Amino acid sequence: MAVPVTQSPAELSLWWNTLPPELLTPIGSPLPGDTTADIAIVGAGYTGLWTAYYLLKSDPALRVAIVEANYAGFGASGRNGGWASALFPAGLNALARASSRSDAVRMNRAMFETVAEIGKVATAQAWDIEWEQGGTVVLARTPLQLESARAEIADYRSWGFGEDDYALLNANEAKARVNATDVLGATFTPHCAAINPARLVRNLARTVVSMGAKLYEETPVTAIEPGVLRTGSGSVRAEVIVRATEGYTPSLAGEKRTLAPVYSLMLATEPLSELVWETIGLRSRETFSDGRHLVIYGQRTADGRIAFGGRGAPYFFGSKITAAQDRNAQVHAGLWRVLTDLFPAISDARVTHTWGGPLGIARDWWASCGFDRNTGLAWAGGYVGDGVATTNLAGRTLTELITGEAMGSSDITSLPWVNHRSPKWEPEPMRWLATNLALRAITSADEIENRTGRPSRRAAFLASKTGH
């Protein structure tokens, strides 16, 4: 990953800025020169670290090397919204078309189990990641959004999911959880926990190193080839190499069109008073969103703030990633308008942190993981922002694929996303045009629906192209 260190940890996010000193202590060091390993992993975010964790649990004698351009948790793993969620980028219908209805349901249930697995590991390892599994509430704030919520729950019923997994809330039930404006109803799923994502990634990195992994930080990888990864300070030779680089994947030789890095931006308020929280709700730290097409997401943090984010930042030509792109005054101002529209009681609160970062999107909107035993190359990514939990499933799946040994009773290596091959993105300038036109179309779809009260044909078209 040829992306140099450009930011101190405190600049990256609220989560990094409020870490305790012991989690800010450097964990790795630069690669000193050529070395060898049994398995080399490129990227010290959730994907790479969970893969190392389960590999070393499977076989503590394995020589695992993790090579990171910056420092563990620098990317999306330390900047996201903190939803350890069962959400998966491809919907049930898309999964069924690629495999079968039963496999689509297995994928969904594997994601349920993955949320629980993260909680179990955190408890077993005594990690304080500010975990609270209050579920997710998606508010319906217009008649059209309520109609969509009803249709969504009816669809889940047709797949065999009951109220324990997905429920439709009436207005009073929804407001009892999230007392936002204009609430007509909501959907609710318990399969999500609010966490502090930087605490998770830093604890995971420390644990993996304590298990015997070698972590080489400040070492950008320039190329991955069968049997070797190359950096400016030396090469790492290994029988198996895992690409776990998500939004930074285009910086690798030959990977320019594999994933598109699209920015998601966030803000956080100061800690709010108990009086304000009595007005807002979120007593179980439910994660929350609403039924608009342009994604928004929020949580009540353990220290009483609202951390809130959304899409809206442009895609940058040539998959460019810079520190300057982490903040966009116009987008952050728009997020604040949305948040105060939801919760007028916070209108006088200070915004103490703004940040952002790139996530990875495949051309067909699928996340995937896989292993080619002939070349020894493995990969996982394309989470479209749903990676906090999905990366754990990736780590377990890659471990089983690489070792050939099952870690549990369920057959996770035959799930529909395993060895899925997404098409390449178009070359520039088509990639820039298509991605930013899609972003504009999503924004205008919300505007059209709010103005007319009728479903947007643009939104339906985009949903058909992204598997949703």
PDB file of C-alpha atoms in Angstrom, residues 302-449:
ATOM      1  CA  ALA A 302     -20.226   5.318  25.730  1.00  0.00           C
ATOM      2  CA  ASP A 303     -19.262   8.822  26.915  1.00  0.00           C
ATOM      3  CA  GLY A 304     -22.616  10.339  25.945  1.00  0.00           C
ATOM      4  CA  ARG A 305     -21.958  11.905  22.543  1.00  0.00           C
ATOM      5  CA  ILE A 306     -23.681  11.343  19.234  1.00  0.00           C
ATOM      6  CA  ALA A 307     -21.317  10.058  16.555  1.00  0.00           C
ATOM      7  CA  PHE A 308     -23.015  10.542  13.204  1.00  0.00           C
ATOM      8  CA  GLY A 309     -21.998  10.021   9.609  1.00  0.00           C
ATOM      9  CA  GLY A 310     -23.072   9.568   6.038  1.00  0.00           C
ATOM     10  CA  ARG A 311     -22.147   9.460   2.405  1.00  0.00           C
ATOM     11  CA  GLY A 312     -22.134  12.500   0.138  1.00  0.00           C
ATOM     12  CA  ALA A 313     -18.437  13.192  -0.379  1.00  0.00           C
ATOM     13  CA  PRO A 314     -17.328  12.854  -4.004  1.00  0.00           C
ATOM     14  CA  TYR A 315     -15.245  10.083  -5.508  1.00  0.00           C
ATOM     15  CA  PHE A 316     -11.825  11.491  -6.406  1.00  0.00           C
ATOM     16  CA  PHE A 317     -10.353  10.998  -9.858  1.00  0.00           C
ATOM     17  CA  GLY A 318      -7.838   8.171 -10.155  1.00  0.00           C
ATOM     18  CA  SER A 319      -8.899   6.687  -6.789  1.00  0.00           C
ATOM     19  CA  LYS A 320      -6.884   9.421  -5.095  1.00  0.00           C
ATOM     20  CA  ILE A 321      -6.603   9.243  -1.297  1.00  0.00           C
ATOM     21  CA  THR A 322      -5.207  12.157   0.718  1.00  0.00           C
ATOM     22  CA  ALA A 323      -5.555  13.421   4.276  1.00  0.00           C
ATOM     23  CA  ALA A 324      -7.252  16.583   2.979  1.00  0.00           C
ATOM     24  CA  GLN A 325     -10.153  14.483   1.690  1.00  0.00           C
ATOM     25  CA  ASP A 326     -11.012  13.292   5.214  1.00  0.00           C
ATOM     26  CA  ARG A 327     -12.816  16.567   5.867  1.00  0.00           C
ATOM     27  CA  ASN A 328     -15.282  18.409   3.652  1.00  0.00           C
ATOM     28  CA  ALA A 329     -16.893  21.523   5.120  1.00  0.00           C
ATOM     29  CA  GLN A 330     -19.943  21.281   2.874  1.00  0.00           C
ATOM     30  CA  VAL A 331     -20.614  17.606   3.597  1.00  0.00           C
ATOM     31  CA  HIS A 332     -19.992  17.983   7.332  1.00  0.00           C
ATOM     32  CA  ALA A 333     -22.356  20.974   7.441  1.00  0.00           C
ATOM     33  CA  GLY A 334     -24.948  18.869   5.643  1.00  0.00           C
ATOM     34  CA  LEU A 335     -24.546  16.066   8.176  1.00  0.00           C
ATOM     35  CA  TRP A 336     -25.081  18.546  11.005  1.00  0.00           C
ATOM     36  CA  ARG A 337     -28.283  19.806   9.354  1.00  0.00           C
ATOM     37  CA  VAL A 338     -29.582  16.259   9.059  1.00  0.00           C
ATOM     38  CA  LEU A 339     -28.686  15.430  12.661  1.00  0.00           C
ATOM     39  CA  THR A 340     -30.310  18.548  14.127  1.00  0.00           C
ATOM     40  CA  ASP A 341     -33.374  17.928  11.968  1.00  0.00           C
ATOM     41  CA  LEU A 342     -33.610  14.497  13.571  1.00  0.00           C
ATOM     42  CA  PHE A 343     -32.924  15.794  17.089  1.00  0.00           C
ATOM     43  CA  PRO A 344     -33.638  19.540  17.533  1.00  0.00           C
ATOM     44  CA  ALA A 345     -32.699  19.214  21.218  1.00  0.00           C
ATOM     45  CA  ILE A 346     -29.002  19.125  20.252  1.00  0.00           C
ATOM     46  CA  SER A 347     -29.067  22.295  18.127  1.00  0.00           C
ATOM     47  CA  ASP A 348     -26.969  24.203  20.671  1.00  0.00           C
ATOM     48  CA  ALA A 349     -24.445  21.395  21.190  1.00  0.00           C
ATOM     49  CA  ARG A 350     -20.853  21.802  20.030  1.00  0.00           C
ATOM     50  CA  VAL A 351     -19.394  19.604  17.314  1.00  0.00           C
ATOM     51  CA  THR A 352     -16.033  18.565  18.744  1.00  0.00           C
ATOM     52  CA  HIS A 353     -14.741  16.219  16.039  1.00  0.00           C
ATOM     53  CA  THR A 354     -15.050  15.859  12.276  1.00  0.00           C
ATOM     54  CA  TRP A 355     -13.333  13.168  10.234  1.00  0.00           C
ATOM     55  CA  GLY A 356     -13.690  10.716   7.388  1.00  0.00           C
ATOM     56  CA  GLY A 357     -11.959   8.141   5.278  1.00  0.00           C
ATOM     57  CA  PRO A 358     -12.257   5.821   2.298  1.00  0.00           C
ATOM     58  CA  LEU A 359     -14.189   2.580   2.175  1.00  0.00           C
ATOM     59  CA  GLY A 360     -13.916   0.003  -0.612  1.00  0.00           C
ATOM     60  CA  ILE A 361     -16.615  -0.741  -3.188  1.00  0.00           C
ATOM     61  CA  ALA A 362     -16.453  -3.472  -5.832  1.00  0.00           C
ATOM     62  CA  ARG A 363     -18.030  -2.877  -9.236  1.00  0.00           C
ATOM     63  CA  ASP A 364     -21.003  -5.169  -8.448  1.00  0.00           C
ATOM     64  CA  TRP A 365     -21.357  -3.980  -4.827  1.00  0.00           C
ATOM     65  CA  TRP A 366     -20.368  -7.410  -3.451  1.00  0.00           C
ATOM     66  CA  ALA A 367     -17.996  -8.051  -0.597  1.00  0.00           C
ATOM     67  CA  SER A 368     -15.906 -11.146  -1.219  1.00  0.00           C
ATOM     68  CA  CYS A 369     -13.158 -13.289   0.229  1.00  0.00           C
ATOM     69  CA  GLY A 370     -11.239 -16.107  -1.332  1.00  0.00           C
ATOM     70  CA  PHE A 371      -8.056 -18.113  -1.721  1.00  0.00           C
ATOM     71  CA  ASP A 372      -6.329 -19.382  -4.850  1.00  0.00           C
ATOM     72  CA  ARG A 373      -4.284 -22.364  -3.730  1.00  0.00           C
ATOM     73  CA  ASN A 374      -2.412 -22.451  -7.043  1.00  0.00           C
ATOM     74  CA  THR A 375      -0.925 -18.979  -6.560  1.00  0.00           C
ATOM     75  CA  GLY A 376      -1.070 -18.803  -2.767  1.00  0.00           C
ATOM     76  CA  LEU A 377      -2.911 -15.468  -2.989  1.00  0.00           C
ATOM     77  CA  ALA A 378      -5.882 -14.738  -0.721  1.00  0.00           C
ATOM     78  CA  TRP A 379      -8.053 -11.654  -0.370  1.00  0.00           C
ATOM     79  CA  ALA A 380     -11.045 -10.144   1.377  1.00  0.00           C
ATOM     80  CA  GLY A 381     -12.772  -6.793   1.040  1.00  0.00           C
ATOM     81  CA  GLY A 382     -15.313  -4.647  -0.734  1.00  0.00           C
ATOM     82  CA  TYR A 383     -17.428  -4.208   2.391  1.00  0.00           C
ATOM     83  CA  VAL A 384     -19.144  -0.959   1.250  1.00  0.00           C
ATOM     84  CA  GLY A 385     -18.962   0.307   4.835  1.00  0.00           C
ATOM     85  CA  ASP A 386     -20.394  -2.866   6.404  1.00  0.00           C
ATOM     86  CA  GLY A 387     -17.029  -4.253   7.422  1.00  0.00           C
ATOM     87  CA  VAL A 388     -16.904  -4.049  11.218  1.00  0.00           C
ATOM     88  CA  ALA A 389     -18.492  -7.481  11.560  1.00  0.00           C
ATOM     89  CA  THR A 390     -17.971  -8.852   8.046  1.00  0.00           C
ATOM     90  CA  THR A 391     -14.192  -8.668   8.514  1.00  0.00           C
ATOM     91  CA  ASN A 392     -14.465 -11.139  11.374  1.00  0.00           C
ATOM     92  CA  LEU A 393     -16.304 -13.588   9.133  1.00  0.00           C
ATOM     93  CA  ALA A 394     -13.604 -12.957   6.521  1.00  0.00           C
ATOM     94  CA  GLY A 395     -10.850 -13.768   9.007  1.00  0.00           C
ATOM     95  CA  ARG A 396     -12.459 -17.044  10.025  1.00  0.00           C
ATOM     96  CA  THR A 397     -13.251 -17.982   6.428  1.00  0.00           C
ATOM     97  CA  LEU A 398      -9.743 -17.243   5.149  1.00  0.00           C
ATOM     98  CA  THR A 399      -8.284 -19.262   8.005  1.00  0.00           C
ATOM     99  CA  GLU A 400     -10.377 -22.285   7.047  1.00  0.00           C
ATOM    100  CA  LEU A 401      -9.577 -21.865   3.348  1.00  0.00           C
ATOM    101  CA  ILE A 402      -5.829 -21.519   3.979  1.00  0.00           C
ATOM    102  CA  THR A 403      -5.448 -24.266   6.601  1.00  0.00           C
ATOM    103  CA  GLY A 404      -8.061 -26.608   5.145  1.00  0.00           C
ATOM    104  CA  GLU A 405      -9.433 -27.174   8.627  1.00  0.00           C
ATOM    105  CA  ALA A 406     -12.887 -26.216   9.903  1.00  0.00           C
ATOM    106  CA  MET A 407     -12.942 -24.043  13.027  1.00  0.00           C
ATOM    107  CA  GLY A 408     -16.616 -24.616  13.858  1.00  0.00           C
ATOM    108  CA  SER A 409     -19.653 -26.679  12.986  1.00  0.00           C
ATOM    109  CA  SER A 410     -21.059 -24.388  10.273  1.00  0.00           C
ATOM    110  CA  ASP A 411     -19.684 -24.563   6.731  1.00  0.00           C
ATOM    111  CA  ILE A 412     -18.641 -20.952   6.228  1.00  0.00           C
ATOM    112  CA  THR A 413     -16.309 -21.719   3.315  1.00  0.00           C
ATOM    113  CA  SER A 414     -19.271 -22.513   1.031  1.00  0.00           C
ATOM    114  CA  LEU A 415     -21.135 -19.244   1.634  1.00  0.00           C
ATOM    115  CA  PRO A 416     -22.031 -17.311  -1.552  1.00  0.00           C
ATOM    116  CA  TRP A 417     -19.387 -14.596  -1.112  1.00  0.00           C
ATOM    117  CA  VAL A 418     -16.490 -17.067  -0.969  1.00  0.00           C
ATOM    118  CA  ASN A 419     -14.343 -16.905  -4.109  1.00  0.00           C
ATOM    119  CA  HIS A 420     -16.823 -14.494  -5.701  1.00  0.00           C
ATOM    120  CA  ARG A 421     -15.081 -12.512  -8.442  1.00  0.00           C
ATOM    121  CA  SER A 422     -16.366  -8.989  -8.989  1.00  0.00           C
ATOM    122  CA  PRO A 423     -15.849  -7.343 -12.380  1.00  0.00           C
ATOM    123  CA  LYS A 424     -13.243  -4.611 -12.653  1.00  0.00           C
ATOM    124  CA  TRP A 425     -14.222  -0.961 -12.469  1.00  0.00           C
ATOM    125  CA  GLU A 426     -14.134   1.006 -15.705  1.00  0.00           C
ATOM    126  CA  PRO A 427     -10.939   2.910 -16.501  1.00  0.00           C
ATOM    127  CA  GLU A 428     -10.833   6.634 -15.813  1.00  0.00           C
ATOM    128  CA  PRO A 429     -12.510   8.944 -16.648  1.00  0.00           C
ATOM    129  CA  MET A 430     -15.541   6.614 -16.839  1.00  0.00           C
ATOM    130  CA  ARG A 431     -15.078   5.474 -13.236  1.00  0.00           C
ATOM    131  CA  TRP A 432     -15.069   9.068 -11.985  1.00  0.00           C
ATOM    132  CA  LEU A 433     -18.111  10.001 -14.084  1.00  0.00           C
ATOM    133  CA  ALA A 434     -20.163   6.914 -13.194  1.00  0.00           C
ATOM    134  CA  THR A 435     -19.440   7.006  -9.467  1.00  0.00           C
ATOM    135  CA  ASN A 436     -20.181  10.694  -9.018  1.00  0.00           C
ATOM    136  CA  LEU A 437     -23.273  10.544 -11.241  1.00  0.00           C
ATOM    137  CA  ALA A 438     -24.568   7.687  -9.077  1.00  0.00           C
ATOM    138  CA  LEU A 439     -23.960   9.784  -5.966  1.00  0.00           C
ATOM    139  CA  ARG A 440     -25.890  12.687  -7.477  1.00  0.00           C
ATOM    140  CA  ALA A 441     -28.703  10.357  -8.523  1.00  0.00           C
ATOM    141  CA  ILE A 442     -29.065   9.022  -4.976  1.00  0.00           C
ATOM    142  CA  THR A 443     -29.167  12.551  -3.553  1.00  0.00           C
ATOM    143  CA  SER A 444     -31.725  13.694  -6.108  1.00  0.00           C
ATOM    144  CA  ALA A 445     -33.817  10.557  -5.507  1.00  0.00           C
ATOM    145  CA  ASP A 446     -34.320  11.649  -1.902  1.00  0.00           C
ATOM    146  CA  GLU A 447     -35.198  15.172  -3.018  1.00  0.00           C
ATOM    147  CA  ILE A 448     -37.714  13.897  -5.593  1.00  0.00           C
ATOM    148  CA  GLU A 449     -39.391  11.538  -3.129  1.00  0.00           C
TER     149      GLU A 449
END
